[in-house]
Tab-separated table of C-alpha atoms in Angstrom:
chain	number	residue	atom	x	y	z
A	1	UNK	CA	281.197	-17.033	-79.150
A	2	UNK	CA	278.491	-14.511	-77.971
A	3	UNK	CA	280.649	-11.834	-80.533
A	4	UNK	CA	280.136	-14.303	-83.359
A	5	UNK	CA	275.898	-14.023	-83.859
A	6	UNK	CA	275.310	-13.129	-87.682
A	7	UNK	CA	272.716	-11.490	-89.718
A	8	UNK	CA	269.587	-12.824	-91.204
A	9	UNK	CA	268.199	-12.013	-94.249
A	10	UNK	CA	265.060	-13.617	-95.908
A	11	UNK	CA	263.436	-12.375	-98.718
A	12	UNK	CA	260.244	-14.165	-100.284
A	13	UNK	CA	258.550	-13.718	-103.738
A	14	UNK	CA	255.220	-15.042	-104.969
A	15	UNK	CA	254.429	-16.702	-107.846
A	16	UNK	CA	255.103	-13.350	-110.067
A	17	UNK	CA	258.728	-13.179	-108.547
A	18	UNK	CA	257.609	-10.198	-107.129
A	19	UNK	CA	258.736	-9.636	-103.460
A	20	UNK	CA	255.919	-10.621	-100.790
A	21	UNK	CA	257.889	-10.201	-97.425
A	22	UNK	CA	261.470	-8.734	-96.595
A	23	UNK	CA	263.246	-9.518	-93.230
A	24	UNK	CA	266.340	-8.487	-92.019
A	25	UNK	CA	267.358	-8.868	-88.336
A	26	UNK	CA	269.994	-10.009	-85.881
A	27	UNK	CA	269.387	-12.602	-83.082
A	28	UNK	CA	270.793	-15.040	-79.912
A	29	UNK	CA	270.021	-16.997	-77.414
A	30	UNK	CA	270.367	-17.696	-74.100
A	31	UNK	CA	269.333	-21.285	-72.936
A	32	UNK	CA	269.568	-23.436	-69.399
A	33	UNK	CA	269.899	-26.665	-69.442
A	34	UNK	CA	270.476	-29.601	-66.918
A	35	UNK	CA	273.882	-31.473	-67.341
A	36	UNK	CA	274.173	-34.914	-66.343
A	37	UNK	CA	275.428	-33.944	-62.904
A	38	UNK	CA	272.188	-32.806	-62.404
A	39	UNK	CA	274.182	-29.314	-62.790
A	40	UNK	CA	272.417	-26.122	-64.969
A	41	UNK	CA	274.394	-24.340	-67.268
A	42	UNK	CA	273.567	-21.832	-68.920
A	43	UNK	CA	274.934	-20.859	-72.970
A	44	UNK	CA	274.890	-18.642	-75.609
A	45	UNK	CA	273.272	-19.972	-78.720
A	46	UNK	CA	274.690	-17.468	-82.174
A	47	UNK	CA	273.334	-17.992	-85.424
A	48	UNK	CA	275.616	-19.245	-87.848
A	49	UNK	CA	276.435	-17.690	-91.415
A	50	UNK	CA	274.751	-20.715	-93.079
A	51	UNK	CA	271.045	-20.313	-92.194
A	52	UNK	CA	268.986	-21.396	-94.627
A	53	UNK	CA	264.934	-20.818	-94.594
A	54	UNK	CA	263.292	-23.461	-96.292
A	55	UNK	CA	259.414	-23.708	-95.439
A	56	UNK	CA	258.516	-20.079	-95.611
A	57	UNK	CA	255.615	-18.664	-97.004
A	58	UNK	CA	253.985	-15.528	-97.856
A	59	UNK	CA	251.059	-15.834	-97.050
A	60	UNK	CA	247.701	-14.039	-97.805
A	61	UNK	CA	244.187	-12.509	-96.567
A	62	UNK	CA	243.493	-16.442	-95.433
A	63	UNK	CA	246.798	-17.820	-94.513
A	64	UNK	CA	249.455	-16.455	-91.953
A	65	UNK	CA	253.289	-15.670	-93.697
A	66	UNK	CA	255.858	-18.111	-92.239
A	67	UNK	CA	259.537	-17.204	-91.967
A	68	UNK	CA	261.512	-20.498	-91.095
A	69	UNK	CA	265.054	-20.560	-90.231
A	70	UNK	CA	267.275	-23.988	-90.217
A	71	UNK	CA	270.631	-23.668	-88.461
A	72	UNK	CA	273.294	-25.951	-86.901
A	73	UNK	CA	272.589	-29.440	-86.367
A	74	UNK	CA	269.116	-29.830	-85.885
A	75	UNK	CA	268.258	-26.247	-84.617
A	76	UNK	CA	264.867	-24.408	-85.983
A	77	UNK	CA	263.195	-21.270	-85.305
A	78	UNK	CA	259.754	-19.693	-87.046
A	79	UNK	CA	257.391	-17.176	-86.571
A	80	UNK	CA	253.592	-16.551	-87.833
A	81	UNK	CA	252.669	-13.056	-89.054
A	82	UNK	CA	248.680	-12.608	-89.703
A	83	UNK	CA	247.317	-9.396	-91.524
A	84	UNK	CA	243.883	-7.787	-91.508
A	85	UNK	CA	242.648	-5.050	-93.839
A	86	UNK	CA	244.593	-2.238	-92.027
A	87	UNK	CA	247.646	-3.923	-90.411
A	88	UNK	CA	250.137	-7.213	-89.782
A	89	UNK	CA	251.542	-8.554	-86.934
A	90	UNK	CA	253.951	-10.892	-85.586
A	91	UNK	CA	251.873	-14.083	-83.678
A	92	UNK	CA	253.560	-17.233	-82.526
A	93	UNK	CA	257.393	-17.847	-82.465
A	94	UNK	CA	258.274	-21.725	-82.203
A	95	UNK	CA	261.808	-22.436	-81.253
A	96	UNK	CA	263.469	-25.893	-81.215
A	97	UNK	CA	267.044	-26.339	-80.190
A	98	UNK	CA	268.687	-29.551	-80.173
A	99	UNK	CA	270.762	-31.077	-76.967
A	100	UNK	CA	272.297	-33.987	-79.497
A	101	UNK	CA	274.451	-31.286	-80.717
A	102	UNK	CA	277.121	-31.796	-78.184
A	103	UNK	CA	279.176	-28.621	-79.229
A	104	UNK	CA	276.887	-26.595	-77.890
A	105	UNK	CA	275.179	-28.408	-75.164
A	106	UNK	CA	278.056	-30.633	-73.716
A	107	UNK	CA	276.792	-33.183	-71.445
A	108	UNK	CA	273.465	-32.393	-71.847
A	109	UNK	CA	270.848	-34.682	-69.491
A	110	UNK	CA	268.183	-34.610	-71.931
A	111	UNK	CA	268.734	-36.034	-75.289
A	112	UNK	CA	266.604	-34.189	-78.343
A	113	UNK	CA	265.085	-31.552	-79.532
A	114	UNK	CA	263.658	-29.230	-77.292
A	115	UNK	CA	260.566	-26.918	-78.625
A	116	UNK	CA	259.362	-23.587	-77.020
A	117	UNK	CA	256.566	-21.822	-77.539
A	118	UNK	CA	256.487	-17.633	-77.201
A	119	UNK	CA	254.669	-14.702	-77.895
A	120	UNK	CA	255.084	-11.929	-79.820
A	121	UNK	CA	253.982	-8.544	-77.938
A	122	UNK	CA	255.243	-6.339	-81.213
A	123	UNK	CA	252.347	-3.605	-81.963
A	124	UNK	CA	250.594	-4.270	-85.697
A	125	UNK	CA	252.378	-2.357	-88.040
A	126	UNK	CA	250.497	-0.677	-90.614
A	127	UNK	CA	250.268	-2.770	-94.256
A	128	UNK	CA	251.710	0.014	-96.365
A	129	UNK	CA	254.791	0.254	-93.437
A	130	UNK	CA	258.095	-1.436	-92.708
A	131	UNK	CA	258.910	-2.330	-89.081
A	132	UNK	CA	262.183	-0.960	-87.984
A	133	UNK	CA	263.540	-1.628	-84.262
A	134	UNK	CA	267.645	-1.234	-83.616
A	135	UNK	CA	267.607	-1.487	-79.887
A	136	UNK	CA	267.509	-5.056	-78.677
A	137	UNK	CA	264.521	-6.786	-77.360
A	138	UNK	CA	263.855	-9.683	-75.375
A	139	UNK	CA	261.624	-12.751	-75.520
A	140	UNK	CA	261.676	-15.098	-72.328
A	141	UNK	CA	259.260	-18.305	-72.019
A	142	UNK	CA	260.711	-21.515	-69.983
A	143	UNK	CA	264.158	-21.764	-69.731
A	144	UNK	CA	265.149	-19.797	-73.373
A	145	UNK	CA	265.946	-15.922	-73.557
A	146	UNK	CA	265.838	-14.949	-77.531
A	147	UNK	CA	267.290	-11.261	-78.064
A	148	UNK	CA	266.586	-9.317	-81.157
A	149	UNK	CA	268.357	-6.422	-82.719
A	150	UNK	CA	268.605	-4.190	-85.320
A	151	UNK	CA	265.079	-5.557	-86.920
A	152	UNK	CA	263.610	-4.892	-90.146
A	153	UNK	CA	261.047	-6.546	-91.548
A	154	UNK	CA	257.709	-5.900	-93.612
A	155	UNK	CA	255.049	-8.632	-94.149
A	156	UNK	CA	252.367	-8.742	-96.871
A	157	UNK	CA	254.690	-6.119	-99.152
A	158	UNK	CA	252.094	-4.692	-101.553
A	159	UNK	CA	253.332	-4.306	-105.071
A	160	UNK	CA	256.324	-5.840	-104.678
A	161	UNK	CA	258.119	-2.896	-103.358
A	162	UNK	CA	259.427	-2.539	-99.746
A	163	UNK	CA	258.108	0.414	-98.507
A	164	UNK	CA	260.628	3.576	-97.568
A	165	UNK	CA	257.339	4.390	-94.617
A	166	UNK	CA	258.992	3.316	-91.067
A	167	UNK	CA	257.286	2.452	-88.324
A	168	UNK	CA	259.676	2.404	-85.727
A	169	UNK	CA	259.634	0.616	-82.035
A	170	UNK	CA	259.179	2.334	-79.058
A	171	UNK	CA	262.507	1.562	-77.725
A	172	UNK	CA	263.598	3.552	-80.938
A	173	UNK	CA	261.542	6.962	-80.471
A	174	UNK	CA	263.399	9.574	-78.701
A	175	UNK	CA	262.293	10.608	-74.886
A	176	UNK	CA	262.194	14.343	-75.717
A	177	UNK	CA	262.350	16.321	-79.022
A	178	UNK	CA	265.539	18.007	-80.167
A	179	UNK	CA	265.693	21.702	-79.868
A	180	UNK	CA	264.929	24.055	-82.541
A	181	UNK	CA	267.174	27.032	-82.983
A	182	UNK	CA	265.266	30.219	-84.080
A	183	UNK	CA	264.506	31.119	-87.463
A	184	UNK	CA	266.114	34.632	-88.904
A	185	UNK	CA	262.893	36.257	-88.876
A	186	UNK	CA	261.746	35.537	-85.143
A	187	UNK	CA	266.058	35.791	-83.819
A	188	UNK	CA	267.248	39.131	-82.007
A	189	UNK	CA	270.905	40.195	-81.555
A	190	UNK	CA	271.665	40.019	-78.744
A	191	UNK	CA	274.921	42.605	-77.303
A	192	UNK	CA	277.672	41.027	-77.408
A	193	UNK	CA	278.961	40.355	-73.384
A	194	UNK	CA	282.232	38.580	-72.207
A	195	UNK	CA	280.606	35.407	-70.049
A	196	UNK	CA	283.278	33.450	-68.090
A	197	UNK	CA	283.294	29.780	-68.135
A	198	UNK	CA	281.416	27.998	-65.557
A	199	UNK	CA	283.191	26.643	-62.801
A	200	UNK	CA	284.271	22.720	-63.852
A	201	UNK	CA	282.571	20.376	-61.189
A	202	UNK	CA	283.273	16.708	-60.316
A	203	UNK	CA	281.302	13.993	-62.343
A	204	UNK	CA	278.518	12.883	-59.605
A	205	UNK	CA	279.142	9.997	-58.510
A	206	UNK	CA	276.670	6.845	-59.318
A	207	UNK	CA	274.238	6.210	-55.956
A	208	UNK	CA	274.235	2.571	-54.591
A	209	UNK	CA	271.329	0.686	-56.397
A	210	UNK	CA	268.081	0.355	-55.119
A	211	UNK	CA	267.485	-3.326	-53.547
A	212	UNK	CA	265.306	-5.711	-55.454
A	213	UNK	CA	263.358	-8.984	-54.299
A	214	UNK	CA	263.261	-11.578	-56.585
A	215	UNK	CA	261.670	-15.345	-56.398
A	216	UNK	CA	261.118	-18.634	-58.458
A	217	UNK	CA	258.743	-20.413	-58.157
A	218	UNK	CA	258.205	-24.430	-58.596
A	219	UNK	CA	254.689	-25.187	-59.258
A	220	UNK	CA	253.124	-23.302	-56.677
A	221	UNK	CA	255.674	-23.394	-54.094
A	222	UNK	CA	257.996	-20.385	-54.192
A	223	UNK	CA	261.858	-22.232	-54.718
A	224	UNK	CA	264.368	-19.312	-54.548
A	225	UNK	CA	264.483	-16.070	-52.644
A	226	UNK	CA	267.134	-13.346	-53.019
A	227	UNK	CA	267.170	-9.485	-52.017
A	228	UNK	CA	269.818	-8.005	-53.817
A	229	UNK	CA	270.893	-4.506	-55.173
A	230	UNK	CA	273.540	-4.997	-57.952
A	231	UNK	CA	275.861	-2.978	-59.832
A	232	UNK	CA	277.868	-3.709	-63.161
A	233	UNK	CA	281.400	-1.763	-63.522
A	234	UNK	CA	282.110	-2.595	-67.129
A	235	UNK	CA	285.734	-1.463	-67.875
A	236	UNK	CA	286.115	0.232	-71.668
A	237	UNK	CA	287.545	3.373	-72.523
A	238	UNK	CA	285.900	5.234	-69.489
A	239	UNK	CA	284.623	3.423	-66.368
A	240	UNK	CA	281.261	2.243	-66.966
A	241	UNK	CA	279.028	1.993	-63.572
A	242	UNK	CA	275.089	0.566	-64.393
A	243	UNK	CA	272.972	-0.098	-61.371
A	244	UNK	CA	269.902	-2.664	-61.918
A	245	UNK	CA	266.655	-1.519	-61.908
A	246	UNK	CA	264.917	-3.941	-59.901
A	247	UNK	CA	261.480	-1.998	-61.029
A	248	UNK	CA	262.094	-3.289	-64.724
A	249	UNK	CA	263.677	-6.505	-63.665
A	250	UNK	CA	262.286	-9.893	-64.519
A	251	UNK	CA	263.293	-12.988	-62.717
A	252	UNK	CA	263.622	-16.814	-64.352
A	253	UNK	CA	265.532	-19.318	-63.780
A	254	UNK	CA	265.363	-22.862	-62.613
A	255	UNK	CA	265.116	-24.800	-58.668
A	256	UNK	CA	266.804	-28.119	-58.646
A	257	UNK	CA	267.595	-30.336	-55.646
A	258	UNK	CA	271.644	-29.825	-56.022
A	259	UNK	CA	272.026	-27.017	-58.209
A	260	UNK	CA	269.918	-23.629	-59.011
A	261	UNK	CA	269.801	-20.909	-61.340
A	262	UNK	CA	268.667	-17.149	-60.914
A	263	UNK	CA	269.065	-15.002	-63.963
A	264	UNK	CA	267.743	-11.486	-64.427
A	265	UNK	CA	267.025	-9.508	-67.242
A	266	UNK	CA	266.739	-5.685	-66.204
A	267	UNK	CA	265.321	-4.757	-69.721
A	268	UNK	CA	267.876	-2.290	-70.453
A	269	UNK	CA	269.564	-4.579	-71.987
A	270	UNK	CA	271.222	-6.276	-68.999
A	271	UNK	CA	271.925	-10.278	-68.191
A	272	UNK	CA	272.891	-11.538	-65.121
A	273	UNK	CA	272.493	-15.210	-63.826
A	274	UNK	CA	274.132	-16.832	-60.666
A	275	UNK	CA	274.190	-20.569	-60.534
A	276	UNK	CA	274.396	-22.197	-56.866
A	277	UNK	CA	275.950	-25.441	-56.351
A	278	UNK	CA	274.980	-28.137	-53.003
A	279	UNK	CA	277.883	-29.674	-52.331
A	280	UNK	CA	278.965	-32.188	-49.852
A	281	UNK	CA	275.906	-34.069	-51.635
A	282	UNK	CA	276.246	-37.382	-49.484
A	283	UNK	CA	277.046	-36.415	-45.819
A	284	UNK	CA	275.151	-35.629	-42.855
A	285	UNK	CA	275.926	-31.958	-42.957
A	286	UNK	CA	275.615	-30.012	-46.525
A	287	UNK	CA	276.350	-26.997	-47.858
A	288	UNK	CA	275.481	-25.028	-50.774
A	289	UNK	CA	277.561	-21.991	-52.245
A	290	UNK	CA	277.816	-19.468	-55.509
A	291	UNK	CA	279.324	-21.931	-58.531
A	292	UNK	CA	278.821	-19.667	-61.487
A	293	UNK	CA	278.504	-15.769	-62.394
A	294	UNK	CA	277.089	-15.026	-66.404
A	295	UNK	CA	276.631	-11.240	-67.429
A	296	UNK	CA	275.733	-10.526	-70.945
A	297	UNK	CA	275.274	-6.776	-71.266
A	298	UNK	CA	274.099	-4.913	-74.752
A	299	UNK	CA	274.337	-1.511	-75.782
A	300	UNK	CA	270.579	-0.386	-75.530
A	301	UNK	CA	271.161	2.093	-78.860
A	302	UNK	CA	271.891	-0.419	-81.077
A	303	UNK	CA	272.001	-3.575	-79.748
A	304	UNK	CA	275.779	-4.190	-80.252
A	305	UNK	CA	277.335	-6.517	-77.872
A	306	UNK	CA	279.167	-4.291	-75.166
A	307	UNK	CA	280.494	-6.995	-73.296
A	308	UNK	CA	279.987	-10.666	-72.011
A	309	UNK	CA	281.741	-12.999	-69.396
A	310	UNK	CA	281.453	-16.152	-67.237
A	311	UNK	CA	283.116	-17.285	-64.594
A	312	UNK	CA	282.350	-20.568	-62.951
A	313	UNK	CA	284.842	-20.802	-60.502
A	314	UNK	CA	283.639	-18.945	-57.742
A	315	UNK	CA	283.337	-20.890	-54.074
A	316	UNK	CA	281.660	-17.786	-52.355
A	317	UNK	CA	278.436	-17.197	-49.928
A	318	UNK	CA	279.075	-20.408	-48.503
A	319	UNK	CA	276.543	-21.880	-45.788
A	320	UNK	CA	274.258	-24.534	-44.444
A	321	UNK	CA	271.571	-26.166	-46.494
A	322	UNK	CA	268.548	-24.942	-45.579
A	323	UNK	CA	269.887	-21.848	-44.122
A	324	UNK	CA	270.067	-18.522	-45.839
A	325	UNK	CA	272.971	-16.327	-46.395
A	326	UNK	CA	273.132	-12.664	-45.700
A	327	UNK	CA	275.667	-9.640	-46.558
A	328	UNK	CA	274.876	-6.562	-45.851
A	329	UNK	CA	278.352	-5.148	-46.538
A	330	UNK	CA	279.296	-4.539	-50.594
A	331	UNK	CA	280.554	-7.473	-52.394
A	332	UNK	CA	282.908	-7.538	-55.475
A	333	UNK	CA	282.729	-10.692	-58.082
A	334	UNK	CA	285.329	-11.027	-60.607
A	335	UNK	CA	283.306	-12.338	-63.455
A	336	UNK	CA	286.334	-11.262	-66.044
A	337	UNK	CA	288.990	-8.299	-66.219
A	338	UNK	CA	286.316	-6.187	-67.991
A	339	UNK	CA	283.222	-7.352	-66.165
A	340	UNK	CA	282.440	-7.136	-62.087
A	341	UNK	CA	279.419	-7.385	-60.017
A	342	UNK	CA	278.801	-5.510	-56.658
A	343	UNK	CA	276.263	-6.745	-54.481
A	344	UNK	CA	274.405	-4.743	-51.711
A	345	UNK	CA	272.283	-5.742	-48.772
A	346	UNK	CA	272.342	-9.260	-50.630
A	347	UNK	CA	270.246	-12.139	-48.361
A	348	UNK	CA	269.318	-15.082	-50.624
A	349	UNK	CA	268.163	-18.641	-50.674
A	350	UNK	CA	268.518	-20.868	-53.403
A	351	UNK	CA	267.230	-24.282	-51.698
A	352	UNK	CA	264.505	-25.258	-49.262
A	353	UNK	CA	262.554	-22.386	-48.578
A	354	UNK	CA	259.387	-23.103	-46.973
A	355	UNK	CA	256.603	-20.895	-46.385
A	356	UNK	CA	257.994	-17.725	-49.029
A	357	UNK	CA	260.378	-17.020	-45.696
A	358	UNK	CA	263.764	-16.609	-45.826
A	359	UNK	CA	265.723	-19.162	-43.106
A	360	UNK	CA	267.526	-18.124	-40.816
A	361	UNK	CA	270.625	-16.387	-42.147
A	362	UNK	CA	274.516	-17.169	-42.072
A	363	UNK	CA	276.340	-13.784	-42.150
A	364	UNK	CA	279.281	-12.710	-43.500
A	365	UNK	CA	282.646	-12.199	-42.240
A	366	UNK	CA	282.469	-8.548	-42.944
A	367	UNK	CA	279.118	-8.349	-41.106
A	368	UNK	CA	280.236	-10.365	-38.616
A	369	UNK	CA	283.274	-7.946	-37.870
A	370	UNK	CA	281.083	-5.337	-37.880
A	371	UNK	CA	278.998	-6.692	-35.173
A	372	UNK	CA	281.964	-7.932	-33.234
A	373	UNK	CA	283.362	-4.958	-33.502
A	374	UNK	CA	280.152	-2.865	-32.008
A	375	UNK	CA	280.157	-4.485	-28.464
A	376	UNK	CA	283.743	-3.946	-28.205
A	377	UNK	CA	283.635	-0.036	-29.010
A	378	UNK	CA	280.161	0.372	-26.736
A	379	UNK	CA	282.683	-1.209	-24.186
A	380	UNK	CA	285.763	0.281	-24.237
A	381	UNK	CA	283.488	3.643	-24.109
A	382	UNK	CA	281.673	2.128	-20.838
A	383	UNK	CA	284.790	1.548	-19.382
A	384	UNK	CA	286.504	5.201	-20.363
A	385	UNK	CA	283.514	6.527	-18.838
A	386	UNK	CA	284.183	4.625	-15.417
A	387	UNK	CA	287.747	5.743	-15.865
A	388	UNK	CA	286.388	9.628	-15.528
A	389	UNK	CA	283.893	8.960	-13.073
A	390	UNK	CA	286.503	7.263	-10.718
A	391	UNK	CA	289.338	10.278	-11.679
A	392	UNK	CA	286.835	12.521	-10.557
A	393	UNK	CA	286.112	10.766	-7.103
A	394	UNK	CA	289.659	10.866	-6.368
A	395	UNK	CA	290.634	14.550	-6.527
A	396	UNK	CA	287.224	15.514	-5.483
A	397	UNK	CA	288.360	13.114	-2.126
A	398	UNK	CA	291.410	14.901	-2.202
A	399	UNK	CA	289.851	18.574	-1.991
A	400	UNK	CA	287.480	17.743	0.619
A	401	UNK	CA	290.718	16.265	2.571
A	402	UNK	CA	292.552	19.500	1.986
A	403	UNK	CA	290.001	21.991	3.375
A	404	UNK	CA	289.257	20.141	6.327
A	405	UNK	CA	293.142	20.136	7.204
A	406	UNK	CA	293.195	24.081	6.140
A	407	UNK	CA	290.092	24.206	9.207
């Protein structure tokens, strides 16, 4: 469904029938919820063709313009622009979702609707200006990630026109300005010289990512701890390789008592969530593991979908509740035949950490091999080196015995 998201267009007029706001924009979401297995899953949430926007206002020097959108059964979404003599800006964005709507929230614990609450950080735009922003941006407050894309809207549209004036988002403005060739009256000829081709070298290849640290927090009592590098390897036309930033990374998620949720958003247009399951839930002995993989990834020049899988089938980094599991060795998940995940120098704990310290850890095979496999070698050269030593003795024994019988 996440390829399904449509379009939104609203367009108000005031009581001349002469257009007072234009809006045209693109948008999802991404929302965890708790199941009745006291499970979180996480889903995609598209906007349907049929969005209607009854409610909305225009506004005016005293009143804030309102653009309200209806969709689905029982879903709602607005957002408050206020203006001053110079400028408008986006204000408040309200969001209700409904868990009654079962085709999109199977199984849901909680029965209702569901309102957040967010800010908008978007710069005021000046009044004579339309906002324009194709690269996809991201809202997070609770449990609710709301992406945007290709964005264009003007509030408070003075006589009745749109303006053609941009003002464009910073995710929009080019990092460096193009080069200019020079004009004919500043150019030289230059003689003409056969130059040879240079040499064709090997793409570089992409460095391992840097490791992040990342932590929820319940009340004031950090919940989850993971250090992590991670690496997509989208498969399109070429091999696509993106390491995450963990300098631009922002951590949310959720801490339950049998099932937890870690999902970063790198900014660059990058999802990734990991759901961890306790199993085992009424012995003596439990265990916890990896359940679930999501990856949503965008492309960050014009917020088309480049790819998005789940996979919730995954039994991996299996240990001990209320230990912590470490791998320093690179991991591969299969999240899809498009999508994987490498992890680096991953140690993480999802459940019972006390005192923002990581338990003690359960490693993996691989490290374990590794450190099985150290001894053995330091060994096996101890002993080679007795070998020698003892060679040595015995022909040096044997020279001394040969001179004396020469004597």
């Amino acid at each position: 469904g996440f390829f399904q998201s449509h379009a939104v267009e609203v367009e108000l007029k005031d009581a001349s029938n002469a257009t007072c706001l234009y809006a045209n924009w693109m948008m999802k979401f991404l929302i965890t919820y708790e199941t009745n297995s006291s499970d979180y899953k996480t889903i995609t949430m598209d906007l349907p063709s049929n969005v209607t926007h009854n409610g909305s206002v225009c506004g005016s020097d005293t009143q804030p313009a309102l653009v309200a959108l209806q969709f689905g059964e029982g879903h709602s979404w607005t957002v408050n622009t206020t203006k001053n003599n110079e400028s408008y800006w986006a204000d408040m964005i309200t969001f209700t979702y409904n868990t009654n709507d079962t085709a999109v929230f199977p199984d849901a614990k909680r029965k209702g609707p569901v309102t957040i609450v967010a800010k908008d950080n978007t710069p005021p735009v000046q009044l004579n200006k339309v906002y324009v922003c194709h690269n996809p941006d991201f809202i997070e407050a609770e449990n609710v990630t709301q992406i945007f894309w290709n964005v264009t809207v003007q509030a408070f549209v003075q006589n009745g026109t749109v303006s053609k004036k941009e003002f464009r988002c910073r995710a929009d403005t080019p990092t460096a300005a193009p080069t200019v060739p020079p004009t004919i009256a500043n150019a030289t000829t230059a003689p003409t010289t056969t130059v040879s081709p240079p040499p064709t070298t090997p793409p570089k290849p992409v460095e391992n990512p840097d490791i992040g640290n990342y932590s929820l927090k319940s009340g004031n009592k950090t919940c989850f701890l993971a250090t992590v590098g991670l690496q997509l390897n989208v498969s399109q036309d070429k091999p696509l390789l993106i390491n995450i930033n963990p300098k631009t990374t922002i951590a949310d998620g959720a801490c339950g008592n049998t099932t937890a949720t870690l999902k970063l958003n790198d900014r660059n247009s990058s999802l990734i969530a990991f759901t961890f399951i306790v199993k085992n839930t009424s012995a003596n002995v439990q265990k916890f593991y990896l359940k679930e993989v999501n990856v949503t990834l965008l492309n960050h020049l014009n917020g088309s979908v480049i790819s998005s899988a789940d996979n919730s089938n995954f039994s991996q980094w299996d240990t001990f509740l209320g230990s912590s599991y470490m791998c320093r060795k690179e991991q591969t998940l299969e999240i899809s035949e498009d999508i994987q995940v490498h992890t680096f120098n991953l140690w993480i704990q999802p459940f019972l950490v006390v005192e923002n310290k990581f338990a003690t850890a359960q490693e993996c095979i691989a490290d374990s091999d590794l450190n099985f496999l150290i001894p053995i070698a330091v060994g096996m050269a101890l002993g080679f080196l007795i070998i020698l030593v003892f060679i040595s003795y015995l022909i040096g024994r044997r020279k001394s015995r040969t001179g004396y019988q020469s004597v």
